Coordinates of N, CA and C and ligand atoms in Angstrom, one line a residue:
M982 N 0.8 -1.2 0.0 CA 0.0 0.0 0.0 C 0.9 1.2 0.0
A983 N 0.3 2.3 -0.6 CA 1.1 3.5 -0.7 C 0.2 4.7 -0.6
T984 N 0.8 5.9 -0.4 CA 0.0 7.1 -0.4 C 0.2 7.6 -1.9
I985 N -1.0 7.8 -2.5 CA -1.0 8.3 -3.9 C -1.7 9.6 -4.0
L986 N -1.0 10.5 -4.7 CA -1.5 11.9 -4.9 C -2.2 11.9 -6.3
I987 N -3.4 12.4 -6.3 CA -4.2 12.5 -7.6 C -4.3 14.0 -7.8
V988 N -3.8 14.5 -9.0 CA -4.0 15.9 -9.4 C -5.0 15.8 -10.6
E989 N -6.2 16.3 -10.4 CA -7.2 16.1 -11.4 C -8.3 17.2 -11.2
D990 N -8.7 17.9 -12.2 CA -9.6 19.0 -12.0 C -11.1 18.6 -12.3
T991 N -11.3 17.4 -12.9 CA -12.7 17.0 -13.2 C -13.2 16.1 -12.0
P992 N -14.2 16.6 -11.3 CA -14.6 15.9 -10.1 C -15.0 14.4 -10.3
A993 N -15.6 14.1 -11.5 CA -16.0 12.7 -11.7 C -14.8 11.8 -11.9
N994 N -13.7 12.3 -12.5 CA -12.5 11.6 -12.7 C -11.8 11.4 -11.4
M995 N -11.8 12.5 -10.6 CA -11.1 12.4 -9.3 C -11.8 11.3 -8.4
K996 N -13.1 11.3 -8.4 CA -13.9 10.4 -7.6 C -13.6 9.0 -8.0
L997 N -13.6 8.7 -9.4 CA -13.4 7.4 -9.9 C -12.0 6.9 -9.5
A998 N -11.0 7.7 -9.8 CA -9.6 7.2 -9.5 C -9.4 7.0 -8.0
T999 N -10.0 7.9 -7.2 CA -9.9 7.7 -5.7 C -10.6 6.4 -5.2
I1000 N -11.7 6.1 -5.8 CA -12.4 4.9 -5.4 C -11.6 3.6 -5.8
I1001 N -11.1 3.7 -7.0 CA -10.3 2.5 -7.5 C -9.0 2.3 -6.6
L1002 N -8.3 3.4 -6.3 CA -7.1 3.3 -5.5 C -7.4 2.9 -4.0
E1003 N -8.4 3.5 -3.5 CA -8.7 3.2 -2.1 C -9.2 1.8 -1.9
N1004 N -10.0 1.3 -2.9 CA -10.4 -0.1 -2.8 C -9.2 -1.1 -3.0
A1005 N -8.2 -0.6 -3.6 CA -6.9 -1.4 -3.7 C -6.1 -1.3 -2.5
G1006 N -6.5 -0.5 -1.5 CA -5.8 -0.4 -0.2 C -4.9 0.8 -0.1
H1007 N -4.9 1.7 -1.1 CA -4.0 2.8 -1.0 C -4.6 4.0 -0.3
A1008 N -3.8 4.9 0.2 CA -4.3 6.2 0.8 C -4.2 7.2 -0.3
V1009 N -5.2 8.1 -0.4 CA -5.2 9.1 -1.5 C -5.2 10.5 -1.0
L1010 N -4.3 11.3 -1.6 CA -4.3 12.7 -1.4 C -4.8 13.4 -2.7
Q1011 N -5.6 14.5 -2.6 CA -6.2 15.1 -3.8 C -5.8 16.5 -3.9
A1012 N -5.6 16.9 -5.2 CA -5.4 18.3 -5.6 C -6.1 18.6 -6.9
E1013 N -6.7 19.8 -7.0 CA -7.5 20.1 -8.2 C -6.7 20.9 -9.2
N1014 N -5.5 21.3 -8.9 CA -4.7 22.1 -9.8 C -3.2 21.8 -9.6
A1015 N -2.4 22.2 -10.6 CA -1.0 21.9 -10.5 C -0.2 22.5 -9.3
P1016 N -0.3 23.8 -9.0 CA 0.4 24.3 -7.9 C 0.1 23.6 -6.6
D1017 N -1.2 23.3 -6.4 CA -1.6 22.6 -5.1 C -1.0 21.2 -5.1
G1018 N -1.0 20.6 -6.3 CA -0.4 19.2 -6.4 C 1.1 19.2 -6.1
I1019 N 1.8 20.2 -6.6 CA 3.2 20.3 -6.4 C 3.5 20.5 -4.9
A1020 N 2.7 21.4 -4.3 CA 2.9 21.7 -2.8 C 2.6 20.4 -2.0
L1021 N 1.5 19.7 -2.4 CA 1.2 18.5 -1.6 C 2.3 17.4 -1.8
A1022 N 2.8 17.3 -3.0 CA 3.9 16.4 -3.3 C 5.1 16.7 -2.4
R1023 N 5.5 17.9 -2.3 CA 6.7 18.3 -1.5 C 6.4 18.1 0.0
A1024 N 5.2 18.4 0.4 CA 4.9 18.3 1.8 C 4.7 16.8 2.3
N1025 N 4.2 16.0 1.4 CA 3.9 14.6 1.9 C 4.7 13.5 1.2
M1026 N 5.5 13.8 0.2 CA 6.3 12.8 -0.5 C 5.5 11.5 -0.7
P1027 N 4.4 11.6 -1.5 CA 3.6 10.4 -1.8 C 4.5 9.3 -2.6
G1028 N 4.0 8.1 -2.5 CA 4.7 7.0 -3.2 C 4.5 7.1 -4.7
L1029 N 3.5 7.8 -5.2 CA 3.1 7.9 -6.6 C 2.2 9.1 -6.8
I1030 N 2.3 9.6 -8.0 CA 1.4 10.7 -8.4 C 0.7 10.4 -9.7
L1031 N -0.6 10.6 -9.7 CA -1.4 10.6 -10.9 C -1.6 12.0 -11.3
M1032 N -1.1 12.4 -12.5 CA -1.2 13.8 -12.9 C -2.0 13.9 -14.2
D1033 N -3.2 14.6 -14.1 CA -3.9 15.0 -15.2 C -3.1 16.0 -16.0
I1034 N -3.1 15.9 -17.4 CA -2.4 16.8 -18.2 C -3.1 18.1 -18.4
Q1035 N -4.4 18.0 -18.7 CA -5.2 19.2 -18.9 C -5.8 19.7 -17.6
L1036 N -5.1 20.7 -17.1 CA -5.5 21.4 -15.8 C -5.6 22.9 -16.1
P1037 N -6.5 23.6 -15.3 CA -6.6 25.0 -15.5 C -5.4 25.7 -15.0
G1038 N -4.9 26.7 -15.7 CA -3.7 27.4 -15.4 C -2.5 26.5 -15.8
M1039 N -1.6 26.3 -14.8 CA -0.4 25.4 -15.1 C -0.8 24.0 -15.5
S1040 N -0.2 23.6 -16.6 CA -0.6 22.3 -17.1 C 0.1 21.1 -16.3
G1041 N -0.5 20.0 -16.5 CA 0.2 18.8 -15.8 C 1.6 18.5 -16.4
L1042 N 1.8 18.8 -17.6 CA 3.1 18.6 -18.2 C 4.1 19.5 -17.5
E1043 N 3.8 20.8 -17.3 CA 4.7 21.7 -16.6 C 4.9 21.3 -15.2
A1044 N 3.8 20.8 -14.5 CA 4.0 20.3 -13.1 C 4.9 19.1 -13.1
I1045 N 4.8 18.2 -14.0 CA 5.7 17.0 -14.1 C 7.2 17.5 -14.2
R1046 N 7.4 18.5 -15.1 CA 8.8 19.0 -15.3 C 9.3 19.6 -14.0
I1047 N 8.5 20.3 -13.3 CA 8.9 21.0 -12.1 C 9.3 19.9 -11.0
L1048 N 8.4 18.9 -10.9 CA 8.7 17.8 -9.9 C 9.9 17.0 -10.3
K1049 N 10.1 16.8 -11.6 CA 11.3 16.0 -12.0 C 12.6 16.8 -12.0
D1050 N 12.5 18.1 -12.0 CA 13.7 19.0 -11.9 C 14.1 19.2 -10.5
D1051 N 13.2 18.8 -9.5 CA 13.5 19.1 -8.1 C 14.1 17.8 -7.5
P1052 N 15.3 17.8 -7.0 CA 15.9 16.6 -6.4 C 15.1 16.0 -5.3
A1053 N 14.3 16.8 -4.6 CA 13.5 16.3 -3.5 C 12.3 15.5 -4.0
T1054 N 11.8 15.8 -5.2 CA 10.6 15.1 -5.7 C 10.8 14.2 -6.9
R1055 N 12.0 14.3 -7.5 CA 12.2 13.6 -8.8 C 12.1 12.1 -8.7
T1056 N 12.2 11.5 -7.6 CA 12.2 10.1 -7.5 C 10.7 9.6 -7.3
I1057 N 9.8 10.5 -7.1 CA 8.4 10.0 -7.1 C 7.9 9.7 -8.5
P1058 N 7.4 8.4 -8.7 CA 6.9 8.1 -10.0 C 5.7 8.8 -10.3
V1059 N 5.5 9.2 -11.6 CA 4.4 10.0 -12.0 C 3.7 9.3 -13.2
I1060 N 2.4 9.1 -13.1 CA 1.6 8.6 -14.2 C 0.8 9.7 -14.8
A1061 N 1.0 10.0 -16.0 CA 0.3 11.1 -16.7 C -1.1 10.6 -17.2
L1062 N -2.1 11.4 -17.0 CA -3.5 11.0 -17.4 C -3.9 12.1 -18.5
T1063 N -4.3 11.6 -19.6 CA -4.8 12.5 -20.6 C -6.0 12.0 -21.4
A1064 N -6.8 12.9 -21.9 CA -7.9 12.6 -22.8 C -7.4 12.5 -24.2
F1065 N -6.3 13.1 -24.5 CA -5.7 13.1 -25.9 C -5.3 11.7 -26.2
A1066 N -5.6 11.3 -27.4 CA -5.1 10.0 -27.9 C -4.1 10.2 -29.1
M1067 N -3.8 11.5 -29.4 CA -3.0 11.7 -30.6 C -1.5 11.4 -30.3
K1068 N -0.9 10.9 -31.3 CA 0.4 10.4 -31.2 C 1.5 11.4 -30.8
D1069 N 1.4 12.6 -31.4 CA 2.4 13.7 -31.1 C 2.2 14.1 -29.6
E1070 N 0.9 14.1 -29.2 CA 0.6 14.5 -27.8 C 1.3 13.5 -26.9
E1071 N 1.1 12.2 -27.2 CA 1.7 11.2 -26.3 C 3.2 11.3 -26.2
E1072 N 3.8 11.6 -27.4 CA 5.3 11.8 -27.3 C 5.7 13.0 -26.5
K1073 N 4.9 14.0 -26.5 CA 5.2 15.2 -25.7 C 5.1 14.9 -24.2
I1074 N 4.1 14.1 -23.9 CA 3.8 13.7 -22.5 C 5.0 12.8 -22.0
R1075 N 5.4 11.8 -22.9 CA 6.5 10.9 -22.4 C 7.8 11.7 -22.3
A1076 N 7.9 12.8 -23.1 CA 9.2 13.6 -23.0 C 9.2 14.4 -21.7
S1077 N 8.1 14.6 -21.1 CA 8.1 15.5 -19.9 C 8.8 14.8 -18.7
G1078 N 9.1 13.5 -18.8 CA 9.8 12.8 -17.7 C 8.8 11.9 -16.9
C1079 N 7.6 11.8 -17.3 CA 6.7 11.0 -16.5 C 7.1 9.5 -16.7
D1080 N 6.7 8.7 -15.7 CA 7.1 7.3 -15.6 C 6.1 6.4 -16.3
G1081 N 4.9 6.8 -16.4 CA 3.8 6.0 -17.0 C 2.8 7.0 -17.6
Y1082 N 1.9 6.4 -18.4 CA 0.9 7.2 -19.1 C -0.3 6.4 -19.3
L1083 N -1.5 7.0 -19.1 CA -2.8 6.4 -19.3 C -3.7 7.4 -20.0
A1084 N -4.3 6.9 -21.1 CA -5.3 7.7 -21.8 C -6.7 7.5 -21.1
K1085 N -7.4 8.6 -20.9 CA -8.7 8.5 -20.3 C -9.8 8.3 -21.4
P1086 N -10.8 7.6 -21.3 CA -11.2 6.8 -20.0 C -10.4 5.5 -19.9
F1087 N -9.8 5.3 -18.7 CA -9.0 4.0 -18.6 C -9.8 3.0 -17.8
H1088 N -9.6 1.8 -18.0 CA -10.2 0.7 -17.3 C -9.5 0.6 -15.9
Y1089 N -10.2 0.2 -14.9 CA -9.5 0.2 -13.5 C -8.4 -0.8 -13.5
K1090 N -8.5 -1.9 -14.3 CA -7.4 -2.8 -14.2 C -6.1 -2.2 -14.9
M1091 N -6.3 -1.3 -15.9 CA -5.1 -0.7 -16.5 C -4.5 0.3 -15.5
L1092 N -5.3 1.0 -14.7 CA -4.7 1.9 -13.7 C -4.0 1.1 -12.7
L1093 N -4.6 0.1 -12.1 CA -3.9 -0.7 -11.1 C -2.7 -1.4 -11.6
A1094 N -2.7 -1.8 -12.8 CA -1.5 -2.4 -13.4 C -0.3 -1.4 -13.5
E1095 N -0.6 -0.2 -13.9 CA 0.4 0.8 -13.9 C 0.9 1.1 -12.5
V1096 N 0.0 1.3 -11.6 CA 0.4 1.5 -10.2 C 1.3 0.4 -9.7
D1097 N 0.9 -0.8 -9.9 CA 1.7 -1.9 -9.4 C 3.1 -2.0 -10.1
R1098 N 3.1 -1.6 -11.4 CA 4.4 -1.7 -12.1 C 5.3 -0.6 -11.5
L1099 N 4.8 0.5 -11.1 CA 5.7 1.6 -10.6 C 6.0 1.5 -9.1
I1100 N 5.1 1.0 -8.3 CA 5.4 1.0 -6.9 C 5.3 -0.4 -6.2
G1101 N 4.9 -1.4 -7.0 CA 4.7 -2.8 -6.4 C 5.9 -3.3 -5.8
S1102 N 7.1 -3.1 -6.5 CA 8.3 -3.7 -6.0 C 8.8 -3.0 -4.8
K1103 N 8.5 -1.7 -4.7 CA 9.0 -0.9 -3.6 C 8.2 -1.2 -2.3
T1104 N 6.9 -1.5 -2.4 CA 6.1 -1.7 -1.2 C 5.9 -3.1 -0.9
G1105 N 6.0 -3.9 -1.9 CA 5.7 -5.3 -1.7 C 4.2 -5.5 -1.6
A1106 N 3.4 -4.5 -2.0 CA 2.0 -4.6 -1.8 C 1.4 -5.5 -2.9
K1107 N 0.3 -6.1 -2.5 CA -0.5 -6.9 -3.4 C -1.9 -6.4 -3.4
T1108 N -2.3 -6.0 -4.6 CA -3.7 -5.5 -4.7 C -4.7 -6.5 -4.8
G1109 N -4.3 -7.7 -5.2 CA -5.2 -8.8 -5.3 C -6.0 -8.7 -6.6
E1110 N -6.8 -9.6 -6.9 CA -7.6 -9.6 -8.2 C -9.0 -10.1 -7.9
Ligands
MN2384 MN1 -8.4 18.0 -16.7

């Protein structure tokens, strides 16, 4: 189990991701915009961050770059979430330094598989099936 920070401005998406992760036994921190997400990441050092790319004001891509440029937060794995399915957008997202990537809408098994891939070995957590 891990503490996972979700940065997402759409309430329905936030609720869905929170339910999926809490049901898998994780603790969830929530932020609705990039600056709040960065502040929560620095203050709490979560085991993983889910970062929506399309956020009001500062984008998720910019937030990922800031987190990955900071020695204090660069080791936190980040999964980028986006509604864009376009190839050039995906390349831009991967270039930001994120560790994983999910296109919305995602199936809960895809989300948990990405979470396990990035933190499973660190925590030894089993989410079960
Ligand atoms: Mn959004």
